[in-house]
Short mmCIF file of C-alpha atoms in Angstrom, two decimals:
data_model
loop_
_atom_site.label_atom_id
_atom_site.label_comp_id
_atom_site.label_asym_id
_atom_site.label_seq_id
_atom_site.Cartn_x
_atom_site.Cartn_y
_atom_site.Cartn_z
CA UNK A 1374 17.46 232.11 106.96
CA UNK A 1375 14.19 230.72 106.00
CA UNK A 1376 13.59 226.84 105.89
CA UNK A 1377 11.13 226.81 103.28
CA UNK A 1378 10.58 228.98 100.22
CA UNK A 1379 7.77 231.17 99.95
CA UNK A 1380 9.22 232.47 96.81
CA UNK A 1381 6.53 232.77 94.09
CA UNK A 1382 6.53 232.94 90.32
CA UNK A 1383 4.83 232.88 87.10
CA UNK A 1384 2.13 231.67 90.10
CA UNK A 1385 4.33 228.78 91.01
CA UNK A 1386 6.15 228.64 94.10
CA UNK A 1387 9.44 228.57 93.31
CA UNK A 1388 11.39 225.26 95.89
CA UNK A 1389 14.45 224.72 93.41
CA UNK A 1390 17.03 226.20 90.93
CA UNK A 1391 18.30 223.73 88.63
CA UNK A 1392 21.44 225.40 87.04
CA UNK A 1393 23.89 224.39 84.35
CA UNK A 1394 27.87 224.88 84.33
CA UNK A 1395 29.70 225.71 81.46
CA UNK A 1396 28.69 229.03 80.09
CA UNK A 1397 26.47 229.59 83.45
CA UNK A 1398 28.15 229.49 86.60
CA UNK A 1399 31.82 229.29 84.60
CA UNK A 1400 33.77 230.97 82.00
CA UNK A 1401 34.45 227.60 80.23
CA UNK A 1402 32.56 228.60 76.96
CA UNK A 1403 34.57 231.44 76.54
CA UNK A 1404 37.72 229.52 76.59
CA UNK A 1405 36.22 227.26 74.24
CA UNK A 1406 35.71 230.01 71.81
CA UNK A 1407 38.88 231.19 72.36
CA UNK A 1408 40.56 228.12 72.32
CA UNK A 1409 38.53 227.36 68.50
CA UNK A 1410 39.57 230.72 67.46
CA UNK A 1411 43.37 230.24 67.55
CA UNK A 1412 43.45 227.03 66.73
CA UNK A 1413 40.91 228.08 63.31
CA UNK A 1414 44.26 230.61 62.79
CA UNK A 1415 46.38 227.74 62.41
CA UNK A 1416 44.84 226.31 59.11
CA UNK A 1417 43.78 230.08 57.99
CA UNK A 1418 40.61 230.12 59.01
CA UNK A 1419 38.76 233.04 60.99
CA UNK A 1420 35.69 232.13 62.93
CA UNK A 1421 32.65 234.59 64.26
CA UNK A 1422 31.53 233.86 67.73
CA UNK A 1423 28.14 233.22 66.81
CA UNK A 1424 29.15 230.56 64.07
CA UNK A 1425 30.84 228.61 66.02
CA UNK A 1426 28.13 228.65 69.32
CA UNK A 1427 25.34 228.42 67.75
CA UNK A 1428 25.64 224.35 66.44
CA UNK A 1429 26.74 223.96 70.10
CA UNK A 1430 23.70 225.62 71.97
CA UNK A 1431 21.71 223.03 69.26
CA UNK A 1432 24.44 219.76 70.44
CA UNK A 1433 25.65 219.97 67.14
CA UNK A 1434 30.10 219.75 66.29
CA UNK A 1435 30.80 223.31 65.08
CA UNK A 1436 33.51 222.33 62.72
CA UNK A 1437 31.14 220.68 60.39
CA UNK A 1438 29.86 223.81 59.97
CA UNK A 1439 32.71 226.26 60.21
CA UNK A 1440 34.76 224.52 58.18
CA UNK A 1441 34.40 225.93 54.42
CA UNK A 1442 32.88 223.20 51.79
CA UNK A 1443 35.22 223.63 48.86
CA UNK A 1444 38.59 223.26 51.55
CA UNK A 1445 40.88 220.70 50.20
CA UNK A 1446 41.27 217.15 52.33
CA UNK A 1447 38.28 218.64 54.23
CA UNK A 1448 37.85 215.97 56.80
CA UNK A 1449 41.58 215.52 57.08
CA UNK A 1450 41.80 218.96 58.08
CA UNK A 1451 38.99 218.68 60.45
CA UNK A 1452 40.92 215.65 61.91
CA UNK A 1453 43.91 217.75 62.53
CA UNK A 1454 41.69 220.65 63.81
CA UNK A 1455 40.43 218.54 66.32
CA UNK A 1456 44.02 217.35 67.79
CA UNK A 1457 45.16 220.57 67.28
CA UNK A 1458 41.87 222.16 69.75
CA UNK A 1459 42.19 218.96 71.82
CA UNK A 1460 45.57 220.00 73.47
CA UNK A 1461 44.12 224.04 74.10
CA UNK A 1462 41.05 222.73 75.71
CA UNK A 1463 43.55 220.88 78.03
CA UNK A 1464 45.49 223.81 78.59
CA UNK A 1465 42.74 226.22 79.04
CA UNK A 1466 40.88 224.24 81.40
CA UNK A 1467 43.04 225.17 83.66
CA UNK A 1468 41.88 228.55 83.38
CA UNK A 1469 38.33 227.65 84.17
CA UNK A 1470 36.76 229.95 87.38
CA UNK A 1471 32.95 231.13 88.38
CA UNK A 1472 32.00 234.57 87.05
CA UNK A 1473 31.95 237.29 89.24
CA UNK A 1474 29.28 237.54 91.52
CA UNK A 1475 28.11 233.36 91.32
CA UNK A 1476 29.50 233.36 95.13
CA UNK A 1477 27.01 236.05 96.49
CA UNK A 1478 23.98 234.92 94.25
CA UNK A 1479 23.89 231.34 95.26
CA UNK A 1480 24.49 232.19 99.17
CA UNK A 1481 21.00 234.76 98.36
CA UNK A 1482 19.06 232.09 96.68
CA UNK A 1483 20.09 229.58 99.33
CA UNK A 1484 19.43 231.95 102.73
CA UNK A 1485 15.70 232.42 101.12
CA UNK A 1486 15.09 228.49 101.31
CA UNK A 1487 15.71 227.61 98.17
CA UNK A 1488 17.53 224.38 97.38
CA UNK A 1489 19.58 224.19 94.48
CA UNK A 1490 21.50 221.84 92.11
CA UNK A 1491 23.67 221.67 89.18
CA UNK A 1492 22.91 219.65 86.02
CA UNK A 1493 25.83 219.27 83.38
CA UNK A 1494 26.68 217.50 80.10
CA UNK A 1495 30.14 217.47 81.22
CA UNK A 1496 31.99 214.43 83.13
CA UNK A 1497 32.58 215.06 87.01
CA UNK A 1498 36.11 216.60 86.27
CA UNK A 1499 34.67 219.85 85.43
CA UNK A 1500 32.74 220.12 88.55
CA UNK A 1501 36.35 220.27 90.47
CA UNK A 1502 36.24 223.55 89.88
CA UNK A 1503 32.88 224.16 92.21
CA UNK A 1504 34.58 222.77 95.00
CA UNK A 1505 37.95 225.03 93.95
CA UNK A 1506 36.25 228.23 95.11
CA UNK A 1507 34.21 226.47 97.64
CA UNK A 1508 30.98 226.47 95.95
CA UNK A 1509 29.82 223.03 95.99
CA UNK A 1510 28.35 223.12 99.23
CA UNK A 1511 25.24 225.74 98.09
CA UNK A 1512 24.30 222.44 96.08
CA UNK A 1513 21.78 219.87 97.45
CA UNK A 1514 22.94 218.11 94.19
CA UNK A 1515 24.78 217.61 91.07
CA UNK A 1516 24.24 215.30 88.35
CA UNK A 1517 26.82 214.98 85.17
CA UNK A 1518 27.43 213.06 82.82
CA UNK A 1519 29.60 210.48 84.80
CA UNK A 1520 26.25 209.45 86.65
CA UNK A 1521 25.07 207.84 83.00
CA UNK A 1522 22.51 210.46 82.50
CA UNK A 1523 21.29 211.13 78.82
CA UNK A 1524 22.32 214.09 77.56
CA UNK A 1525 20.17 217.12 76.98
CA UNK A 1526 17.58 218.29 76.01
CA UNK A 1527 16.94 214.60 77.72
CA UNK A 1528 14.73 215.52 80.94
CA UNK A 1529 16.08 212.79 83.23
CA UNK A 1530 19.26 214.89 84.45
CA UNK A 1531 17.38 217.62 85.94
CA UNK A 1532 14.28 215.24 86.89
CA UNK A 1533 17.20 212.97 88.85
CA UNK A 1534 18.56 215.98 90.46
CA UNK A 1535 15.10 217.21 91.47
CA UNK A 1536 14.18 213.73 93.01
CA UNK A 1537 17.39 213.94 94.99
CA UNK A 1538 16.84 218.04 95.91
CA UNK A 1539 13.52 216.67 97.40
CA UNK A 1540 11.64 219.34 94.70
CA UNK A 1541 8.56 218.46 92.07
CA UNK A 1542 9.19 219.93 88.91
CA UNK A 1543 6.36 222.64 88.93
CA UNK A 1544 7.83 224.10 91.70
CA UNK A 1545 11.29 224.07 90.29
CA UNK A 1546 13.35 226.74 87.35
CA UNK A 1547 15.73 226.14 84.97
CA UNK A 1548 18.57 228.06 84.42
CA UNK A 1549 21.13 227.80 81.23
CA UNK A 1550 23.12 229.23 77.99
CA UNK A 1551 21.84 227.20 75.25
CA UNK A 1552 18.72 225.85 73.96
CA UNK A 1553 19.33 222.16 75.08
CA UNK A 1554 18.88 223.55 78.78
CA UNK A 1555 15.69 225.22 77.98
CA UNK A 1556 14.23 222.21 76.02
CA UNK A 1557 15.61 219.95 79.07
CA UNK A 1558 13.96 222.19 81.19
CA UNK A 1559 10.28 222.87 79.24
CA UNK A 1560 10.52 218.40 79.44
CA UNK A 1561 11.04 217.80 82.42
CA UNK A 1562 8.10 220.23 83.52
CA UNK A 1563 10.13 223.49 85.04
CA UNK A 1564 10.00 227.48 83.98
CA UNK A 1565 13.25 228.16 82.43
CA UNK A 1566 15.79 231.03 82.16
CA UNK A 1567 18.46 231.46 79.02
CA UNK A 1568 21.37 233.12 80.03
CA UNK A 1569 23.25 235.36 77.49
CA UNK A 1570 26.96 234.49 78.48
CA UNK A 1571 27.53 231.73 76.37
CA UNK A 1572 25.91 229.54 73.36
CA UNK A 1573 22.28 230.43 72.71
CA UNK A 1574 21.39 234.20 71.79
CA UNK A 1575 18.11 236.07 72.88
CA UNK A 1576 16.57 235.57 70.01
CA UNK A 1577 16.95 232.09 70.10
CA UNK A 1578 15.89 232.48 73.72
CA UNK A 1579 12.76 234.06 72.48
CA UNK A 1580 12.16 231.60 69.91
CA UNK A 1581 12.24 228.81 72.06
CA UNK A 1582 9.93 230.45 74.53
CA UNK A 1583 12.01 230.48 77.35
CA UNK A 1584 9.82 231.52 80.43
CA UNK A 1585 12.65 234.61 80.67
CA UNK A 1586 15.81 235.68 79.77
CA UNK A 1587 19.22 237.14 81.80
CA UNK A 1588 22.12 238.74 80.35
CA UNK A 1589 24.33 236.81 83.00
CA UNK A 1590 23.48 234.34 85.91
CA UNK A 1591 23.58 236.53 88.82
CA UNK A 1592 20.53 238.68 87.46
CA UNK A 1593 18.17 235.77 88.01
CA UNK A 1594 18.00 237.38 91.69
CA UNK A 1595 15.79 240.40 89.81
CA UNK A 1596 13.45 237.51 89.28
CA UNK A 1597 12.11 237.74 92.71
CA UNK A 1598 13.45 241.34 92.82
CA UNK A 1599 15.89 240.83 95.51
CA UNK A 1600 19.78 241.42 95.31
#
């Protein structure tokens, strides 16, 4: 195990791996679409994946968009909606859990020196599950909302988490699903990496000029091509 990186990219060195939670290291935003889905079922209403992701990689409500214009009582109904999704959120959050292969990819990134942290717009709750399959300890540090951080694309999580990591910025990366991590990340001075498991697609990846883009979180070890 090396004590310092020597990990170079994009000619930076490469000290730190800021990465996000839900929809990066977790399967929340899955449950979240499946949990939307069923509950859209209840008032007749059929929702695409995309529709109801996309306000979300942007920090935007979905169901002001998914909900149809012309419905009658429309913000009753969206009232309801919301009860009605509040109570499967609680019950699917129980189903939360790492993809496959998180375990192996952070003990990699870690054994070649470089320190790592977690930076979420959820409350400290949701972190639980890190310490569940004993991953919190590949973290340096973790910053959520609890710690009365801004939310993204505000730059002061992942600068606060860098600060306590002991890493500068320029020698740090970014890693999330949606576009607020990758403006979060191009702020606070760090390459960034979109990941295609949850809210943002590639294209808005591409758009947004993230520095590169994954198809899941463990292939960010091809980024230094080692496995």
């Amino acid at each position: 195990m090396t004590t310092e990186s020597d990990l170079n990219w994009r000619d930076r060195r490469i000290d730190g791996v800021i990465l996000d939670l839900d929809g990066t290291l977790t399967n929340s935003i899955d449950l979240y679409f499946e949990v939307f889905q069923e509950t859209g079922l209840q008032f007749g209403l059929m929702f695409e994946r995309e529709e109801v992701l996309a306000p979300l990689a942007e920090g935007k409500p979905p169901w002001e968009q998914t909900f149809p214009q012309d419905i009658e009582d429309r913000q009753a109904k969206i009232r309801q909606f919301k009860a009605a999704a509040g109570k499967g959120f609680v019950k699917a959050f129980k189903e939360v859990r790492p993809y496959t292969g998180v375990d192996e990819m952070l003990a990699v990134l870690r054994n070649r020196g470089l320190k790592l942290g977690v930076v979420t717009d959820s409350n400290a709750e949701a972190l639980k599950v890190l310490d569940d399959y004993s991953l919190a300890d590949y973290f340096a540090a973790m910053v959520c909302q609890d710690d009365g951080v801004p939310r993204k694309p505000d730059p002061y999580g992942i600068i606060r988490c860098l600060k306590k990591m002991g890493v500068r910025p320029f020698n740090a990366v970014t890693v999330g699903d949606a576009l607020l991590d990758v403006w979060a990340g191009q702020r606070a001075g760090t390459l960034t990496v979109g990941v295609l498991t949850g809210l943002a697609t590639q294209w808005q990846f591409l758009e947004e000029r993230a520095t590169a883009i994954v198809d899941r979180v463990t292939d960010v070890l091809s980024l230094w091509d080692f496995r």
